[in-house]
Coordinates of C-alpha atoms and ligand atoms in Angstrom, one line a residue:
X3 CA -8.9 -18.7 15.5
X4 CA -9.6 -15.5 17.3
X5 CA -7.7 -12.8 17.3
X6 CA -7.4 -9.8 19.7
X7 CA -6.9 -6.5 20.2
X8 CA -3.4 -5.8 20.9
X9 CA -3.6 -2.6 24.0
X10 CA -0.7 -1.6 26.2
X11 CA 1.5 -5.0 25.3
X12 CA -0.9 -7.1 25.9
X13 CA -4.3 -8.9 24.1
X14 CA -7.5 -8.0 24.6
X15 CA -10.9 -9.0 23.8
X16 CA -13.1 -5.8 22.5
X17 CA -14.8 -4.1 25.4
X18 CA -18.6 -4.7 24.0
X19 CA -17.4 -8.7 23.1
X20 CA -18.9 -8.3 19.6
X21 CA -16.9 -10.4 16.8
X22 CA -16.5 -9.9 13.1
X23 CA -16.3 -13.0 11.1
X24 CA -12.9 -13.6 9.2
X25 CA -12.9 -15.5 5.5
X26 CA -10.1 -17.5 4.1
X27 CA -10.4 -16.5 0.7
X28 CA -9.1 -19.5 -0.8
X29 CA -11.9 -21.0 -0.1
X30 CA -14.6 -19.3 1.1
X31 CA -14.7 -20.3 5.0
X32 CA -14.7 -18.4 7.7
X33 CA -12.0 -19.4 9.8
X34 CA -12.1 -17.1 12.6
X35 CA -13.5 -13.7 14.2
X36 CA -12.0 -10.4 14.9
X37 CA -13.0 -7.7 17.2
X38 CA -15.4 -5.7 16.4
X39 CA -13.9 -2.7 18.2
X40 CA -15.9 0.1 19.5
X41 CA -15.0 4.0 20.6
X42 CA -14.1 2.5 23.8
X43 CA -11.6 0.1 22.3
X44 CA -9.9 2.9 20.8
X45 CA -10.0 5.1 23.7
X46 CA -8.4 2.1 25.2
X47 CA -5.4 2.2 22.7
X48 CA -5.3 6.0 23.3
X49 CA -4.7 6.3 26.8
X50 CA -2.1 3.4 26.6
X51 CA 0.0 4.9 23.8
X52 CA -0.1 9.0 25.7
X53 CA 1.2 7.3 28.9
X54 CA 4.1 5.7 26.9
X55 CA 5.1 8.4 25.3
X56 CA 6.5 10.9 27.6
X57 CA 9.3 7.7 27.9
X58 CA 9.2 6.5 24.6
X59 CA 10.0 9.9 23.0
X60 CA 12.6 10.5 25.6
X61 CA 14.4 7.5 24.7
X62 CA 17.6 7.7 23.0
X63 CA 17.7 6.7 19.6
X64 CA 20.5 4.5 19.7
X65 CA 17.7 2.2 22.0
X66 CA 15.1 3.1 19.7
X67 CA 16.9 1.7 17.0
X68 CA 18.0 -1.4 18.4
X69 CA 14.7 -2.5 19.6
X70 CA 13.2 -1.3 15.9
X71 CA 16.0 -3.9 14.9
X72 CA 15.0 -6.7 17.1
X73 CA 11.2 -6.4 15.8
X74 CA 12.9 -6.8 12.0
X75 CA 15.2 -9.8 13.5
X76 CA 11.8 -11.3 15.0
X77 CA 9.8 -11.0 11.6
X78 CA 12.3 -12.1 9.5
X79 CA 12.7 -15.5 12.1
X80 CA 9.0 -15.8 12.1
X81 CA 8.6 -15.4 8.0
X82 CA 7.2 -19.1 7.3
X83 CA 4.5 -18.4 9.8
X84 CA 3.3 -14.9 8.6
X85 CA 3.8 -15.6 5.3
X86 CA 0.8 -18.6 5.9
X87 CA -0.8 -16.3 7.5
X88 CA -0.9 -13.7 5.0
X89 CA -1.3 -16.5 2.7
X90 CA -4.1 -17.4 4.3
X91 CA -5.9 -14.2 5.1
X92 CA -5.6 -12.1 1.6
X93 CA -5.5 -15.2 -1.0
X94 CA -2.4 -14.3 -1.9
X95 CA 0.2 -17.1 -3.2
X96 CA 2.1 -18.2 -0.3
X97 CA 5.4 -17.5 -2.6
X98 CA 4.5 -14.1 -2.6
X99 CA 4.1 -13.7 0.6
X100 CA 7.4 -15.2 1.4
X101 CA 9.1 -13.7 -1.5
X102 CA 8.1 -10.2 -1.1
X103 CA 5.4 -9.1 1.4
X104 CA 7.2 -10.3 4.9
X105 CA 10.5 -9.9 3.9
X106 CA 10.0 -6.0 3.4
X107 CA 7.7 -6.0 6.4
X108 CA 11.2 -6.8 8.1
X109 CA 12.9 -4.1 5.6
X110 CA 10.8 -1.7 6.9
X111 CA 11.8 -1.8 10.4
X112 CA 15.2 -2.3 9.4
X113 CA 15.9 0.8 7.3
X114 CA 13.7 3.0 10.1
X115 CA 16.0 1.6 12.9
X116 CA 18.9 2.9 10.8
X117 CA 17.1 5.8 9.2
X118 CA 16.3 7.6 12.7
X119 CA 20.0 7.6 13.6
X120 CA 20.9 9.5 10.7
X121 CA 17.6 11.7 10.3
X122 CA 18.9 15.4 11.1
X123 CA 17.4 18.8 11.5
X124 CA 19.2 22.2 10.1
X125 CA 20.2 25.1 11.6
X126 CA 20.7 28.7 9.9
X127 CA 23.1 31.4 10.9
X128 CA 21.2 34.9 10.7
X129 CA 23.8 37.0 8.9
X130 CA 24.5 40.4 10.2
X131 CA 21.4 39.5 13.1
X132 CA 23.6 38.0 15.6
X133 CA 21.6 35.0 15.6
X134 CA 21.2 31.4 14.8
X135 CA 17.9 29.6 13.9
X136 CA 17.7 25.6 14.3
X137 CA 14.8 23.5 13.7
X138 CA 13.7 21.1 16.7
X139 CA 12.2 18.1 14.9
X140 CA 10.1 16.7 17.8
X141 CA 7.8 13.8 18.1
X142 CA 4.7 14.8 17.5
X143 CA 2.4 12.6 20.1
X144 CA -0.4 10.0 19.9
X145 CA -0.5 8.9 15.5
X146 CA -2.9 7.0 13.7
X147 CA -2.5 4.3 10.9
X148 CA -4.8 2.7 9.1
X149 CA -4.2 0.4 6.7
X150 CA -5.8 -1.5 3.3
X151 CA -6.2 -5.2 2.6
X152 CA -3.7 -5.5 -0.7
X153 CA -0.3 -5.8 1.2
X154 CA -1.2 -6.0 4.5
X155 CA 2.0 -6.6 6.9
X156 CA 4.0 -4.4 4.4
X157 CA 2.2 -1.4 4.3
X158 CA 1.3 -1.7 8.1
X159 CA 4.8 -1.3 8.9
X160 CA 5.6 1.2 6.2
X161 CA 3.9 3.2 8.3
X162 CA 4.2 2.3 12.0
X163 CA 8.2 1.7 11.8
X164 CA 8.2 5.2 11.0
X165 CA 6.1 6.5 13.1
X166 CA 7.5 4.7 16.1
X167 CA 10.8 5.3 14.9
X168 CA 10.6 8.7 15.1
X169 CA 9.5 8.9 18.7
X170 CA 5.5 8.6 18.6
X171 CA 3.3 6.0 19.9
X172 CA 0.9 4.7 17.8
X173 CA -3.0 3.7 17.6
X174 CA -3.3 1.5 14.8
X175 CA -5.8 -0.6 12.9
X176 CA -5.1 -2.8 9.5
X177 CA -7.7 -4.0 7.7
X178 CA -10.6 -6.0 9.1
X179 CA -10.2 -8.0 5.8
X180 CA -6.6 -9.0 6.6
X181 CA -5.9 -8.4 10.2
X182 CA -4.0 -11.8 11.1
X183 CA -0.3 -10.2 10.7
X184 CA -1.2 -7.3 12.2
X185 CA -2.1 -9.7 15.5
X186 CA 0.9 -11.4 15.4
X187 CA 3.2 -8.6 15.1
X188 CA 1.7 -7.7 18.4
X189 CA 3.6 -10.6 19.6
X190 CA 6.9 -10.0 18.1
X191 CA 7.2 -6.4 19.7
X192 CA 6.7 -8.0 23.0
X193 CA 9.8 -10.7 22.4
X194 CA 11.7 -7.1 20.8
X195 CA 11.0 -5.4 24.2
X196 CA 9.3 -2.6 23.0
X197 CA 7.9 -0.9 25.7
X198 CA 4.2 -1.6 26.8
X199 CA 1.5 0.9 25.1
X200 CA 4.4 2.1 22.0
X201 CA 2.1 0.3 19.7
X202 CA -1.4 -0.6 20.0
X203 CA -3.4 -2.5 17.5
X204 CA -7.2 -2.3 17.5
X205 CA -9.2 -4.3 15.0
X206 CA -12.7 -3.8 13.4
X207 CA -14.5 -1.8 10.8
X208 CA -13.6 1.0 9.1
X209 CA -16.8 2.5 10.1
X210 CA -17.1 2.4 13.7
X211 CA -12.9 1.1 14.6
X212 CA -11.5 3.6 12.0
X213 CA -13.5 6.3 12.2
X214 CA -13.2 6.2 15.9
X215 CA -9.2 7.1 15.3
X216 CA -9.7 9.5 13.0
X217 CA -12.0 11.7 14.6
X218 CA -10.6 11.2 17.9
X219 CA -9.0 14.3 19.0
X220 CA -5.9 13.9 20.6
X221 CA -4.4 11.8 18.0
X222 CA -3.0 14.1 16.1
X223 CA -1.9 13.0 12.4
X224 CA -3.1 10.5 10.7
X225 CA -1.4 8.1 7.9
X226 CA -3.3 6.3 5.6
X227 CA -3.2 4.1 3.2
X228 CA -6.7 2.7 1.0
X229 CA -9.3 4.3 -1.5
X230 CA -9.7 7.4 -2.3
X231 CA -13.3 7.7 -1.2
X232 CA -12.2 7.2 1.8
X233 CA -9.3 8.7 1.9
X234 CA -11.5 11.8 0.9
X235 CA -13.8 11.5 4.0
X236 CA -10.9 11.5 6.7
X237 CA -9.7 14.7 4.9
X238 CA -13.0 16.1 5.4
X239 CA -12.9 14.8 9.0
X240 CA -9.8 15.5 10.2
X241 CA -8.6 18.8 8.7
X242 CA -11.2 20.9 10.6
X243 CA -9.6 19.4 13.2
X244 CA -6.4 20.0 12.3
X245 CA -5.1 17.0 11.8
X246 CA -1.4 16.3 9.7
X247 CA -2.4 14.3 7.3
X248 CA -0.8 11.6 5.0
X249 CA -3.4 10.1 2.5
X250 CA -1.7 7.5 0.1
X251 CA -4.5 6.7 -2.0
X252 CA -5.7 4.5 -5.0
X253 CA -4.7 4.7 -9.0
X254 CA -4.8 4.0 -12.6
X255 CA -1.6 3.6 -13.7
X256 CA -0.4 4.0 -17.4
X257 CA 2.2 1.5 -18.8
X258 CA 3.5 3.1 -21.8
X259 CA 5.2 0.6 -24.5
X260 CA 7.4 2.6 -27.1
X261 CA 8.7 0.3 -30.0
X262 CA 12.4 0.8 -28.9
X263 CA 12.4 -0.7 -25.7
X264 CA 14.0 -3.9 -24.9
X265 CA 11.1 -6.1 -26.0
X266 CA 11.6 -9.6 -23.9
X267 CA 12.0 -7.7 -21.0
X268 CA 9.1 -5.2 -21.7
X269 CA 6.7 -8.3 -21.9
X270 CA 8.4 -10.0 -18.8
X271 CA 7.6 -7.0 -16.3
X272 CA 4.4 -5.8 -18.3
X273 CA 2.8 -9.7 -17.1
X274 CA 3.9 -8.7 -13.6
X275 CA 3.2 -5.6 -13.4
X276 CA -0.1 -6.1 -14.2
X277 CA -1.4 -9.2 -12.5
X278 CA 1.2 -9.5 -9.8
X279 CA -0.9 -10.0 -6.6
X280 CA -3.8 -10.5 -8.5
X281 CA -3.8 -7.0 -10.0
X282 CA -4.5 -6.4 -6.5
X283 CA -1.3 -3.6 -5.9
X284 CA -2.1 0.2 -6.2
X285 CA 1.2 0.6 -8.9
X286 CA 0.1 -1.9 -11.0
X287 CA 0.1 -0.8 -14.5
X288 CA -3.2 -1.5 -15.3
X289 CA -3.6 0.5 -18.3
X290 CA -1.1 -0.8 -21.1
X291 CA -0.5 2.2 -23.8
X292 CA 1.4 0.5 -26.9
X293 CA 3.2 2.1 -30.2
X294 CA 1.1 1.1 -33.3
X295 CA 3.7 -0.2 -34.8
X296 CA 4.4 -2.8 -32.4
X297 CA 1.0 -3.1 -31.4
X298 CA -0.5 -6.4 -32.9
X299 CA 2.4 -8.3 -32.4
X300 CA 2.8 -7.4 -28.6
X301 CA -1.1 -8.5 -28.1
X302 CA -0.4 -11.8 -29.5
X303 CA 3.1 -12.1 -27.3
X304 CA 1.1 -10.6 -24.4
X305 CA -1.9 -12.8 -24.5
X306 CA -0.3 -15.9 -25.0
X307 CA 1.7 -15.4 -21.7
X308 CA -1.4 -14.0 -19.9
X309 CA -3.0 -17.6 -20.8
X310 CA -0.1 -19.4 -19.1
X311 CA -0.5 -17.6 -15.9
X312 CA -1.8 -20.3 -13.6
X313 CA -4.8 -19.8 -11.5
X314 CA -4.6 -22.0 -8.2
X315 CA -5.1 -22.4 -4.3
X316 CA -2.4 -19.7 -2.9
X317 CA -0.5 -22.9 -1.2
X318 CA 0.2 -24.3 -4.4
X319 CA 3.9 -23.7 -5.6
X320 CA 3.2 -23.4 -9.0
X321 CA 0.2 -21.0 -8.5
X322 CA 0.5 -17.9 -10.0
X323 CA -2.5 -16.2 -9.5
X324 CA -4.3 -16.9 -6.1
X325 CA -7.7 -15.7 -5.0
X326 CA -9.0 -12.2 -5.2
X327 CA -9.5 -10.8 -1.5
X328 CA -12.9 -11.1 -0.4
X329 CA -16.3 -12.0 -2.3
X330 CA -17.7 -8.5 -2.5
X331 CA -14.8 -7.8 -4.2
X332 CA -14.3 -10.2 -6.5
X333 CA -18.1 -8.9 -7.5
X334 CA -16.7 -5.6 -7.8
X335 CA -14.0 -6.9 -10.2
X336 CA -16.7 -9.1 -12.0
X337 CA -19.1 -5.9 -12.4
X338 CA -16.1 -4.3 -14.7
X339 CA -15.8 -7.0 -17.2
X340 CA -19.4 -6.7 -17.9
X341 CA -18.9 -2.8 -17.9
X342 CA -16.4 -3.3 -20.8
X343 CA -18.1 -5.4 -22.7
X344 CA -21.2 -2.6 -22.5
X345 CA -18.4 -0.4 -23.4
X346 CA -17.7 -2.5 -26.3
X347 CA -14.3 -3.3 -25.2
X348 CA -13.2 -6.5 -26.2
X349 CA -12.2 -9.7 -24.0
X350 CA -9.1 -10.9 -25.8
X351 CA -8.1 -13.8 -22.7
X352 CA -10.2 -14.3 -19.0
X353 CA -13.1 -12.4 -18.2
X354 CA -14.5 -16.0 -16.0
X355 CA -14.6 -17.1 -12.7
X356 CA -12.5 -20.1 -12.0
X357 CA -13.4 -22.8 -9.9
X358 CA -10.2 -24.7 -8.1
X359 CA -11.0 -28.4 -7.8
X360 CA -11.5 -28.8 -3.7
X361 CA -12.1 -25.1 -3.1
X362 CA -15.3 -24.5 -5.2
X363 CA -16.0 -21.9 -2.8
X364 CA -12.9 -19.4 -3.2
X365 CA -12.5 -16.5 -5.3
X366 CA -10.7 -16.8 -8.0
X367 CA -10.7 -14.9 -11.5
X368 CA -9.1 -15.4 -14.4
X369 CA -6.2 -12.7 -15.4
X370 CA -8.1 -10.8 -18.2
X371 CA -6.7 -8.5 -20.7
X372 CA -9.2 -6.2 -22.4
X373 CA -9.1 -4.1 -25.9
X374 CA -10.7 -1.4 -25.6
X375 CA -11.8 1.5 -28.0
X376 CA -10.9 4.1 -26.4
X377 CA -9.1 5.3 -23.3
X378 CA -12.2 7.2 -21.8
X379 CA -14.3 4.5 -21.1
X380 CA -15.0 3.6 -17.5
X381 CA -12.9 0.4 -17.2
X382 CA -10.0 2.4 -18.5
X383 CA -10.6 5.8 -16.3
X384 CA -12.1 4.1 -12.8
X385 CA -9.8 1.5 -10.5
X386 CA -10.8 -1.9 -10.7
X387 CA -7.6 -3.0 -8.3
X388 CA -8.3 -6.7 -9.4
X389 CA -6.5 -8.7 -12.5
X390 CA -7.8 -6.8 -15.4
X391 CA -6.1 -4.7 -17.6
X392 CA -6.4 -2.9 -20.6
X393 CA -4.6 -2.4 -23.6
X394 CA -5.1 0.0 -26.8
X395 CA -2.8 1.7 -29.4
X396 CA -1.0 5.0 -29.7
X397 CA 0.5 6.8 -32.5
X398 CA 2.8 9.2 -30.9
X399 CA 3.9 10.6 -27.6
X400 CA 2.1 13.6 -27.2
X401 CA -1.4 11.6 -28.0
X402 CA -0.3 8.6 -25.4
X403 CA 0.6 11.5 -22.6
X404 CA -2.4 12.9 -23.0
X405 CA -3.7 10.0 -22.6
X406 CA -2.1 8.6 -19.6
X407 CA -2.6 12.3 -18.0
X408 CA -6.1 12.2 -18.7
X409 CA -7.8 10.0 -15.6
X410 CA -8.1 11.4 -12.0
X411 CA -5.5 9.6 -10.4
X412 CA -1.4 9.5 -10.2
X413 CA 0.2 7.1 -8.6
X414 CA 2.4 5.6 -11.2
X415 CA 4.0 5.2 -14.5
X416 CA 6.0 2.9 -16.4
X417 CA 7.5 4.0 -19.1
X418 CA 9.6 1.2 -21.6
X419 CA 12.0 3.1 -24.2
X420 CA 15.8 3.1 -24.9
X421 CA 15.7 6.7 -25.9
X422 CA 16.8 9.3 -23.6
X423 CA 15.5 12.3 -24.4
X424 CA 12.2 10.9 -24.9
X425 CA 12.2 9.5 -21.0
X426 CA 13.8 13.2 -19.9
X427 CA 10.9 14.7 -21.7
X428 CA 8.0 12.2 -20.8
X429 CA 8.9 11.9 -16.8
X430 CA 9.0 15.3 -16.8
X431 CA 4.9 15.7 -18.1
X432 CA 3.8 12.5 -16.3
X433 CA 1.8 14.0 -13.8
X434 CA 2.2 10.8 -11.2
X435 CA 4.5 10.6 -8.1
X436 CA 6.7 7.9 -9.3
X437 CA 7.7 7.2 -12.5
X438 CA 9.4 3.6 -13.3
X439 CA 11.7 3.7 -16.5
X440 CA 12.6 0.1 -18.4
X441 CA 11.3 -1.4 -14.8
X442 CA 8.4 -1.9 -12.5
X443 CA 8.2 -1.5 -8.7
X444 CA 11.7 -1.2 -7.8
X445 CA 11.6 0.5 -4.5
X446 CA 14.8 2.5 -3.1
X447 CA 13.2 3.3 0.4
X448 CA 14.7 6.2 0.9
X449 CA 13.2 7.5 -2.3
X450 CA 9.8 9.8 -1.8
X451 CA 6.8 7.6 -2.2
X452 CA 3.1 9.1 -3.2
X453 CA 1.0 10.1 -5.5
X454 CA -0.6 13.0 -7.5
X455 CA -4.3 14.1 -7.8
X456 CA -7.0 11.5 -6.6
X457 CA -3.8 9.3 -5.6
X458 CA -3.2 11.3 -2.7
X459 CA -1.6 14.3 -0.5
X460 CA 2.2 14.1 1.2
X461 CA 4.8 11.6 0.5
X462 CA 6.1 8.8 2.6
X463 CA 9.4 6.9 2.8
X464 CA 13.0 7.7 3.6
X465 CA 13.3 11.5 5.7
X466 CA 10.2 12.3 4.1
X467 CA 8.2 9.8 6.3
X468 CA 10.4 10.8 9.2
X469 CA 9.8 14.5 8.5
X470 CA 5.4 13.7 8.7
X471 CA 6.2 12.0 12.0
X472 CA 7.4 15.0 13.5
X473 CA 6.6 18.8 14.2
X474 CA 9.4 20.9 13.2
X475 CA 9.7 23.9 15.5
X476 CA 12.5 26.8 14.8
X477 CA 14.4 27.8 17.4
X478 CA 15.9 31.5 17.2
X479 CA 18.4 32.4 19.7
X480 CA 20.2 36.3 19.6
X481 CA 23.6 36.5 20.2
Ligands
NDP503 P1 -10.4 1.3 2.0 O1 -10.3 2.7 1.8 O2 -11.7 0.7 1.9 O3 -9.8 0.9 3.4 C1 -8.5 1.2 3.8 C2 -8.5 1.2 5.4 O4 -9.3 2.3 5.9 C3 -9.0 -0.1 6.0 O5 -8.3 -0.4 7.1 C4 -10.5 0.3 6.3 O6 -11.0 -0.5 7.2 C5 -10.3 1.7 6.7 N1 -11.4 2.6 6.7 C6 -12.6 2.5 6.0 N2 -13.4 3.5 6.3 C7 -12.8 4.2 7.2 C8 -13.2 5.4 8.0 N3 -14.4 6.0 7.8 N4 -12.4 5.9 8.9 C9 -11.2 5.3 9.1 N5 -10.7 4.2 8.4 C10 -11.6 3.7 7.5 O7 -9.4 0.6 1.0 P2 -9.1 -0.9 0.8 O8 -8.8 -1.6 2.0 O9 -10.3 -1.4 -0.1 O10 -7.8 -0.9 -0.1 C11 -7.8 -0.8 -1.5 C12 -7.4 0.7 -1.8 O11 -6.2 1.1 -1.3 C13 -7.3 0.8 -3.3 O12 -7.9 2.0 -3.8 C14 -5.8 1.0 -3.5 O13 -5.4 1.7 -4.7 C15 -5.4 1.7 -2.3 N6 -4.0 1.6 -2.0 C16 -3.2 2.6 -2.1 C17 -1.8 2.5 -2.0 C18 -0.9 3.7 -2.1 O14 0.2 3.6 -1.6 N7 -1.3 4.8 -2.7 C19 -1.2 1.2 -1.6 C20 -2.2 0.2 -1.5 C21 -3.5 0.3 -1.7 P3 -11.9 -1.8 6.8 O15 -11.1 -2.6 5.8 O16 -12.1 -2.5 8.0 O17 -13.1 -1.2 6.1

């Protein structure tokens, strides 16, 4: 199947008719082409989303928000098909998909529709001035998303419902990796009436299709989502240009296992956290910090539930673990294992490749839980983003936040203990932008979502997505 660009509501072909091939990682096949958009794609997009504007920021929000409703209303009635496309396109277990990834896709416009009609600006009286100051929070024009591979509906429209929400209109590109539920929301914002040119979806390479928005110089702010290499070169590109940026970037995430937590549930969320999606989630907890004295017996506990994780085709009900996203990846993933083995870390369950009778082709990977000797080796400072973690001893709490401070990222934290003042203390020194206590990825979306360090600059979610999608001018008027 082909897909196509989606420009000024309605589907395009790119300009220079070059295609990228698409791969079903389940099995290996390619199983259709995306654009390969150029500059004049983008340009395209551009000029469709700065004629819609001058309406589309005009429009009332009460209008804004129902049509932000009706695109939630249209994913959620379409979630059987995305979710086997999503399925489809990322490897990902179809339960998943349905479970989780569409479902918030819809969340996501839902809480944005509500969100905008309760965002508000202040105002300040100027004592003893005869004045009053109020902040215009205004739309800020023509934005750019780009998005990664991992989630891909969900973190599209964490960005875009936002975006649009708040009165811009958008230039957008998801991965070229995972583009199929980006193409068909294209389609649902046509049957939700949202105006012609609001949203525009261009497909292609980072390289050329990406870079193309970045450095293009009337879109002024850019949200992304993906590595931090990369999230490192649009900073270089677009701050000279003065660019608002939101970069929401990759991590190493410490899960820290103190001997008093609830144990059973400890070792239910600690399997999920770290393989859920194939390890293939920026929060996972991918590096597993234990107490000593609980150690040995939580490897054994761990391991033998690791083991029972079932590696299958992503259709499968009973598949927990589906195929990693793409084949260079799974290399990349691959390339670690050896690394810790170099490393002398040792491979206490996976570590293989796993052929899937009937899809010899697809890339799977066992879920592999490495020892290792100590937390500065590679596989335990650089993101693998793939399902492998590691797991090592600590004696006490200033040696395992040391620890978990001690890598270039901070995204996340999970932190299992019943005692108080030990969790006051601990999320206080975690230096990451969210830290989970006695749970894993619970999301409250109006919370502040974003990391620290390598893991990125600004914060998304609830106001604080609604206050990046809009220029705040003060107003001061002498009485
Ligand atoms: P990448 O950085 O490779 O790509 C992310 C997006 O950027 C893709 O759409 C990609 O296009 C595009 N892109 C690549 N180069 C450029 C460029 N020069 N200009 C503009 N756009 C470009 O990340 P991945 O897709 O590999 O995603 C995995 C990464 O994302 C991991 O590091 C993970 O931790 C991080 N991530 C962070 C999250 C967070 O909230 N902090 C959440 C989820 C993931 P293309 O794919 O076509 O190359």
């Amino acid at each position: 199947m082909n897909i196509k660009n989606y420009i000024n509501g309605n589907f395009h072909n790119p300009s220079s008719n070059e295609w990228i091939d698409n791969f079903c990682p389940a099995n290996g096949d390619i199983y259709g082409q995306i654009p390969n958009s150029s500059k004049a794609d983008v340009e395209n997009a551009y000029i469709a989303a700065k004629s819609a504007f001058p309406s589309w920021s005009r429009t009332t929000l009460e209008e804004r928000s129902r049509i932000l409703l009706k695109i939630s209303e249209g994913i959620e009635a379409n979630l059987d098909k995305l979710a086997k496309a999503e399925s489809q396109d990322n490897g990902k277990p179809i339960s998943l998909a349905k479970a989780i990834d569409i479902p918030r896709a819809s969340s996501n416009f839902r809480f944005f529709a509500n969100a905008i009609t309760q965002f508000a600006s202040e105002s300040h009286e100027s004592v003893g001035m005869n004045a009053i100051n109020y902040t215009l929070r205004q739309s800020i024009g023509v934005v750019g998303c780009i998005s990664p591979w991992n989630l891909p509906l969900y973190l599209f429209t964490w960005k875009i419902a936002p975006a649009i929400a708040a009165g811009n209109c958008v230039v957008a590109k998801p991965s070229e990796v995972t583009p199929m539920t980006a193409y068909l929301l294209g389609e649902i914002c046509n049957e939700a009436g949202l105006p012609k040119g609001v949203l525009n979806i261009v497909h292609g390479l980072g390289t050329s299709t990406g870079q193309a928005i970045i450095e293009h110089p009337d879109i002024k702010a850019i949200s992304f989502t993906g590595g931090t290499a990369t999230g490192a070169h649009i900073a270089r590109t677009a701050a000279p240009m003065f660019k608002k940026l939101s970069l929401e970037l990759g991590g190493k995430n410490p899960n820290i296992i103190f001997a008093d937590c609830d144990y059973d549930d400890m070792l239910k969320t600690t399997v999920k956290s770290s393989f859920a999606n194939q390890g293939q989630i920026c929060l996972c907890g991918s590096r597993i910090f234990v107490e000593a004295s609980i150690y040995e017996k939580f490897k054994t506990d761990f391991v033998k539930k690791v083991k029972q994780l079932k590696v299958g085709h992503p259709s499968k009900n009973d598949t927990n673990i589906g195929a990693l996203v793409s084949k260079p990846h799974l290399e990349k993933v691959m390339d670690y294992i050896k690394i810790a083995k170099e490393e002398n870390g040792k491979i206490l369950c996976g570590g293989n490749q796993v052929t899937v009778t009937g899809f010899e082709n697809g890339y799977y990977l066992e879920p592999t839980v490495i020892e290792v000797p100590t937390d500065e080796c590679r596989v335990n400072q650089e993101e693998i983003f793939g399902p492998v973690v590691t797991i090592m001893p600590f004696k006490t709490e200033d040696d395992v936040l040391q620890m978990a401070n001690k890598v270039k990222y901070g995204l996340s934290a999970t932190l299992w203990t019943n005692d108080l003042k030990r969790t006051m203390r601990m999320s206080h020194q975690i230096q990451a932008g969210i830290v989970w206590v006695n749970t894993w990825l619970m999301r409250d979306l109006r919370t502040p979502f974003g990391g620290m360090k390598a893991s990125g600059v600004g914060r998304e979610g609830g106001f604080e997505a609604l206050r990046f999608f809009t220029e705040p001018k003060n107003v001061c008027i002498k009485y």
